[in-house]
Amino acid sequence: MPEAIRHVEHVMGTVVTFDIRTCPSPAVTEALARALAWLHHVDRVFSPYRPDSEITRLADGRLTVGECDPDVADVLRRCERLEHLTGGAFTCRPGGRLDPSGLVKGWAVERASTILHDAGARDHCVNGGGDIQARGEARPGHPWQIGITDPHHRDRLITTVTGHDLAVATSGTAERGAHIIDPRTGRPATALASITLVGRHLTDVDALATSAFAMGATARTWTNAHPCIEALAVTSDGSVWWTRGFKDVALFLPRRCRAAGTRSRVTECGGWR
């Protein structure tokens, strides 16, 4: 097995972990530096907590979209598409103020992964605060395996998803309580304890996990009808459900679940929300 490159970066109010299994080379090392620079650039432009960020100044009316980095307009277009796709369960204006954080973290992490992949680091995993973009293999002949923690017993797994090119994101109440607001009602979403989405692109999977959590009971029908994603959810009363195709990405399915949800834990590799 080739020597791995592992790096931990504190950025965007969270921890981003890089686990690169491709053989080290100058090109891969340089790509990691560019991926880190990209994440810090995203923080400077999009952080809703920095008074000097472009998104803060745009929200305050001190900048126009045309005066911002071109990525701002692209992100806002993506947010508009997601709002339409989810019937308003996604918003880039929580509480009425511009804040596209629900999309930006997954988008930024996926772009960092693309920087690595395009430089030849075909086997890697980028974990942004528990939301994961994996490419290639964990080791020769072995796909990545990403464990989802049992919501009642944090030292156990409720399931493990596996694949060569996949994105995994979980939204839930375990770490921050009932912090996800349903934009359609203005009230905290409480029907689900957690929901994990699995797909190909973390940009969509991360944002849609938050949206699906806000949907509550209707998330089951919505995720079953949505192409290219699979879901596993734990309801507030402890029952568990999953989409029809989830069994195709899971090593095993849960027998039961009793309590609140939690974040993803990576078995093979190692917020802004």
Coordinates of C-alpha atoms in Angstrom, one line a residue:
M1 CA 0.0 0.0 0.0
P2 CA 1.5 3.4 -1.0
E3 CA 2.3 5.9 1.8
A4 CA -0.6 8.1 2.6
I5 CA -0.7 11.9 2.9
R6 CA -2.8 13.1 5.7
H7 CA -3.5 16.7 6.5
V8 CA -5.9 18.4 8.9
E9 CA -6.9 22.1 8.3
H10 CA -9.0 24.3 10.5
V11 CA -11.1 26.4 8.1
M12 CA -14.6 27.6 7.5
G13 CA -15.4 27.2 11.2
T14 CA -14.8 23.4 11.1
V15 CA -12.0 20.8 10.6
V16 CA -11.3 19.6 7.1
T17 CA -9.3 16.3 6.9
F18 CA -7.5 15.2 3.8
D19 CA -6.5 11.5 3.4
I20 CA -4.7 11.0 0.1
R21 CA -3.8 7.4 -0.8
T22 CA -2.2 8.1 -4.2
C23 CA 1.6 7.8 -4.1
P24 CA 3.1 11.2 -3.0
S25 CA 4.5 13.3 -5.8
P26 CA 5.4 17.0 -6.3
A27 CA 2.2 17.4 -8.3
V28 CA 0.0 15.9 -5.6
T29 CA 1.8 18.0 -2.9
E30 CA 1.2 21.2 -4.9
A31 CA -2.4 20.2 -5.5
L32 CA -3.0 19.8 -1.7
A33 CA -1.5 23.3 -1.2
R34 CA -3.9 24.7 -3.9
A35 CA -6.9 22.8 -2.3
L36 CA -6.1 24.4 1.1
A37 CA -5.7 27.8 -0.5
W38 CA -9.1 27.3 -2.1
L39 CA -10.8 26.5 1.2
H40 CA -9.4 29.7 2.8
H41 CA -10.4 31.7 -0.2
V42 CA -14.0 30.4 0.2
D43 CA -13.9 31.3 3.9
R44 CA -12.8 34.9 3.1
V45 CA -15.6 35.3 0.4
F46 CA -18.5 33.4 2.0
S47 CA -18.2 33.3 5.8
P48 CA -21.3 34.8 7.3
Y49 CA -19.3 35.3 10.5
R50 CA -16.6 37.5 9.1
P51 CA -17.6 41.2 8.8
D52 CA -15.2 41.7 5.9
S53 CA -16.4 38.7 3.8
E54 CA -18.1 39.4 0.5
I55 CA -21.2 37.6 1.6
T56 CA -21.5 39.7 4.7
R57 CA -21.1 42.9 2.8
L58 CA -23.5 41.7 0.2
A59 CA -26.1 40.9 2.9
D60 CA -25.5 44.3 4.4
G61 CA -26.0 46.1 1.1
R62 CA -22.4 47.2 1.0
L63 CA -21.7 45.2 -2.2
T64 CA -23.7 44.2 -5.2
V65 CA -23.5 40.7 -6.7
G66 CA -21.7 42.1 -9.8
E67 CA -19.0 43.5 -7.5
C68 CA -18.4 40.2 -5.8
D69 CA -16.2 37.3 -6.8
P70 CA -17.8 35.4 -9.7
D71 CA -18.3 32.4 -7.5
V72 CA -20.9 34.3 -5.5
A73 CA -23.3 34.6 -8.5
D74 CA -22.7 30.9 -9.2
V75 CA -23.5 29.9 -5.7
L76 CA -26.6 32.0 -5.6
R77 CA -27.8 30.4 -8.8
R78 CA -27.2 27.0 -7.3
C79 CA -29.2 28.0 -4.2
E80 CA -32.1 29.2 -6.3
R81 CA -32.2 25.8 -8.1
L82 CA -32.1 23.9 -4.8
E83 CA -34.9 26.0 -3.4
H84 CA -37.1 25.2 -6.4
L85 CA -36.0 21.5 -6.3
T86 CA -36.9 21.1 -2.6
G87 CA -40.2 23.1 -2.7
G88 CA -38.7 25.7 -0.4
A89 CA -37.1 23.3 2.2
F90 CA -33.7 24.8 1.2
T91 CA -33.0 28.5 1.5
C92 CA -30.0 30.7 1.3
R93 CA -31.8 33.3 3.5
P94 CA -32.4 31.6 6.8
G95 CA -34.1 34.1 9.1
G96 CA -34.4 36.5 6.2
R97 CA -30.7 37.2 5.9
L98 CA -28.5 36.1 3.0
D99 CA -26.4 33.1 4.1
P100 CA -25.7 30.4 1.6
S101 CA -23.7 28.3 4.1
G102 CA -26.1 25.3 3.6
L103 CA -24.6 24.9 0.1
V104 CA -21.1 26.4 0.4
K105 CA -19.3 23.9 2.6
G106 CA -20.2 20.8 0.5
W107 CA -19.4 22.8 -2.7
A108 CA -16.1 23.9 -1.4
V109 CA -15.0 20.5 -0.2
E110 CA -16.1 18.9 -3.5
R111 CA -14.0 21.5 -5.4
A112 CA -11.0 20.8 -3.2
S113 CA -11.4 17.1 -4.0
T114 CA -11.6 17.9 -7.7
I115 CA -8.3 19.9 -7.5
L116 CA -6.6 16.8 -6.0
H117 CA -8.2 14.4 -8.6
D118 CA -7.2 16.6 -11.6
A119 CA -3.6 16.6 -10.3
G120 CA -3.4 12.8 -10.3
A121 CA -4.5 12.1 -6.7
R122 CA -7.2 9.7 -7.9
D123 CA -7.5 7.9 -4.5
H124 CA -8.4 10.3 -1.7
C125 CA -11.0 11.3 0.8
V126 CA -11.8 14.8 2.0
N127 CA -13.9 15.1 5.2
G128 CA -15.3 18.5 5.9
G129 CA -16.7 18.4 9.4
G130 CA -18.2 15.0 8.9
D131 CA -19.4 15.5 5.3
I132 CA -17.4 13.5 2.9
Q133 CA -16.2 13.4 -0.7
A134 CA -14.3 10.2 -1.6
R135 CA -12.7 9.3 -4.8
G136 CA -11.0 6.1 -6.1
E137 CA -10.0 3.4 -3.6
A138 CA -9.0 3.3 0.0
R139 CA -6.3 0.8 -1.0
P140 CA -5.8 -1.4 -4.0
G141 CA -8.9 -3.4 -4.7
H142 CA -10.8 -2.0 -1.7
P143 CA -13.5 0.8 -1.9
W144 CA -13.9 3.4 0.7
Q145 CA -16.1 2.5 3.7
I146 CA -17.8 5.3 5.6
G147 CA -19.5 4.4 8.9
I148 CA -22.7 6.1 10.1
T149 CA -22.7 6.2 13.9
D150 CA -25.7 4.6 15.8
P151 CA -27.6 7.6 17.1
H152 CA -28.2 6.1 20.5
H153 CA -24.8 4.5 21.0
R154 CA -22.0 6.7 19.6
D155 CA -19.5 3.9 19.9
R156 CA -21.5 1.8 17.5
L157 CA -22.3 2.0 13.8
I158 CA -25.9 1.9 12.5
T159 CA -24.6 1.1 9.0
T160 CA -21.6 1.5 6.7
V161 CA -21.8 2.8 3.2
T162 CA -19.2 1.9 0.6
G163 CA -18.1 2.9 -2.9
H164 CA -15.3 4.2 -5.0
D165 CA -16.7 7.6 -5.9
L166 CA -19.2 8.8 -3.4
A167 CA -20.4 11.7 -1.2
V168 CA -21.9 11.3 2.2
A169 CA -23.6 13.9 4.4
T170 CA -25.6 13.7 7.6
S171 CA -27.9 16.3 9.2
G172 CA -29.3 15.8 12.7
T173 CA -29.9 17.1 16.2
A174 CA -27.3 15.2 18.2
E175 CA -24.5 17.7 18.2
R176 CA -26.3 21.0 18.1
G177 CA -29.9 20.2 19.1
A178 CA -32.9 21.4 17.1
H179 CA -30.9 24.0 15.1
I180 CA -32.2 23.3 11.6
I181 CA -35.2 25.6 10.8
D182 CA -37.8 24.6 8.2
P183 CA -37.8 27.7 6.0
R184 CA -41.5 27.0 5.1
T185 CA -42.7 27.3 8.7
G186 CA -39.9 29.3 10.4
R187 CA -39.9 26.6 13.2
P188 CA -37.2 24.0 14.1
A189 CA -37.6 20.8 12.2
T190 CA -38.2 18.0 14.8
A191 CA -39.8 15.0 13.0
L192 CA -36.4 13.5 12.2
A193 CA -33.5 12.9 14.5
S194 CA -31.0 12.4 11.6
I195 CA -30.8 11.8 7.9
T196 CA -27.9 10.6 5.9
L197 CA -27.7 11.1 2.1
V198 CA -25.4 9.2 -0.2
G199 CA -24.7 10.3 -3.8
R200 CA -21.9 11.3 -6.1
H201 CA -21.5 15.1 -5.6
L202 CA -21.1 16.6 -2.1
T203 CA -22.3 20.0 -3.4
D204 CA -25.8 18.5 -3.8
V205 CA -25.7 15.8 -1.1
D206 CA -24.7 18.1 1.7
A207 CA -27.3 20.8 0.9
L208 CA -30.0 18.2 0.3
A209 CA -29.3 16.5 3.6
T210 CA -30.2 19.7 5.4
S211 CA -33.3 20.2 3.2
A212 CA -34.4 16.6 3.7
F213 CA -34.1 17.0 7.4
A214 CA -36.3 20.1 7.3
M215 CA -38.9 18.2 5.2
G216 CA -39.4 15.8 8.2
A217 CA -42.0 13.1 7.5
T218 CA -42.2 14.0 3.7
A219 CA -38.5 13.4 3.3
R220 CA -39.1 9.7 2.7
T221 CA -41.3 10.2 -0.3
W222 CA -39.1 13.0 -1.7
T223 CA -35.8 11.1 -1.4
N224 CA -37.3 7.9 -2.9
A225 CA -38.4 10.0 -5.9
H226 CA -35.1 12.0 -6.2
P227 CA -32.6 10.4 -8.7
C228 CA -29.0 9.9 -7.9
I229 CA -29.3 10.0 -4.1
E230 CA -30.0 7.4 -1.4
A231 CA -31.1 8.1 2.2
L232 CA -31.2 6.6 5.6
A233 CA -33.2 8.4 8.3
V234 CA -33.9 8.0 12.0
T235 CA -37.2 9.6 13.2
S236 CA -37.6 11.4 16.4
D237 CA -39.4 8.4 17.9
G238 CA -36.4 6.1 17.1
S239 CA -37.7 4.3 14.0
V240 CA -35.5 4.0 11.0
W241 CA -36.2 4.0 7.2
W242 CA -34.2 4.0 4.1
T243 CA -34.7 4.5 0.3
R244 CA -35.1 1.6 -2.0
G245 CA -31.6 1.7 -3.4
F246 CA -29.8 2.3 -0.1
K247 CA -29.1 -1.4 0.3
D248 CA -27.0 -1.1 -2.8
V249 CA -24.5 1.3 -1.2
A250 CA -24.6 -0.2 2.4
L251 CA -22.6 -3.1 3.7
F252 CA -25.4 -3.9 6.1
L253 CA -28.8 -2.4 7.1
P254 CA -29.8 -1.4 10.6
R255 CA -32.0 -3.7 12.7
R256 CA -33.3 -0.9 14.9
C257 CA -32.6 2.6 16.2
R258 CA -33.8 4.2 19.4
A259 CA -32.6 7.8 19.7
A260 CA -31.3 11.0 18.1
G261 CA -29.0 11.2 15.1
T262 CA -25.3 12.1 14.7
R263 CA -22.7 12.8 12.1
S264 CA -20.8 10.5 9.8
R265 CA -17.6 8.7 10.9
V266 CA -15.1 7.5 8.3
T267 CA -13.9 4.0 8.8
E268 CA -11.4 3.9 6.0
C269 CA -10.2 7.5 5.8
G270 CA -10.7 9.6 8.4
G271 CA -19.4 23.5 10.9
W272 CA -20.5 25.4 8.7
R273 CA -24.1 24.5 9.3

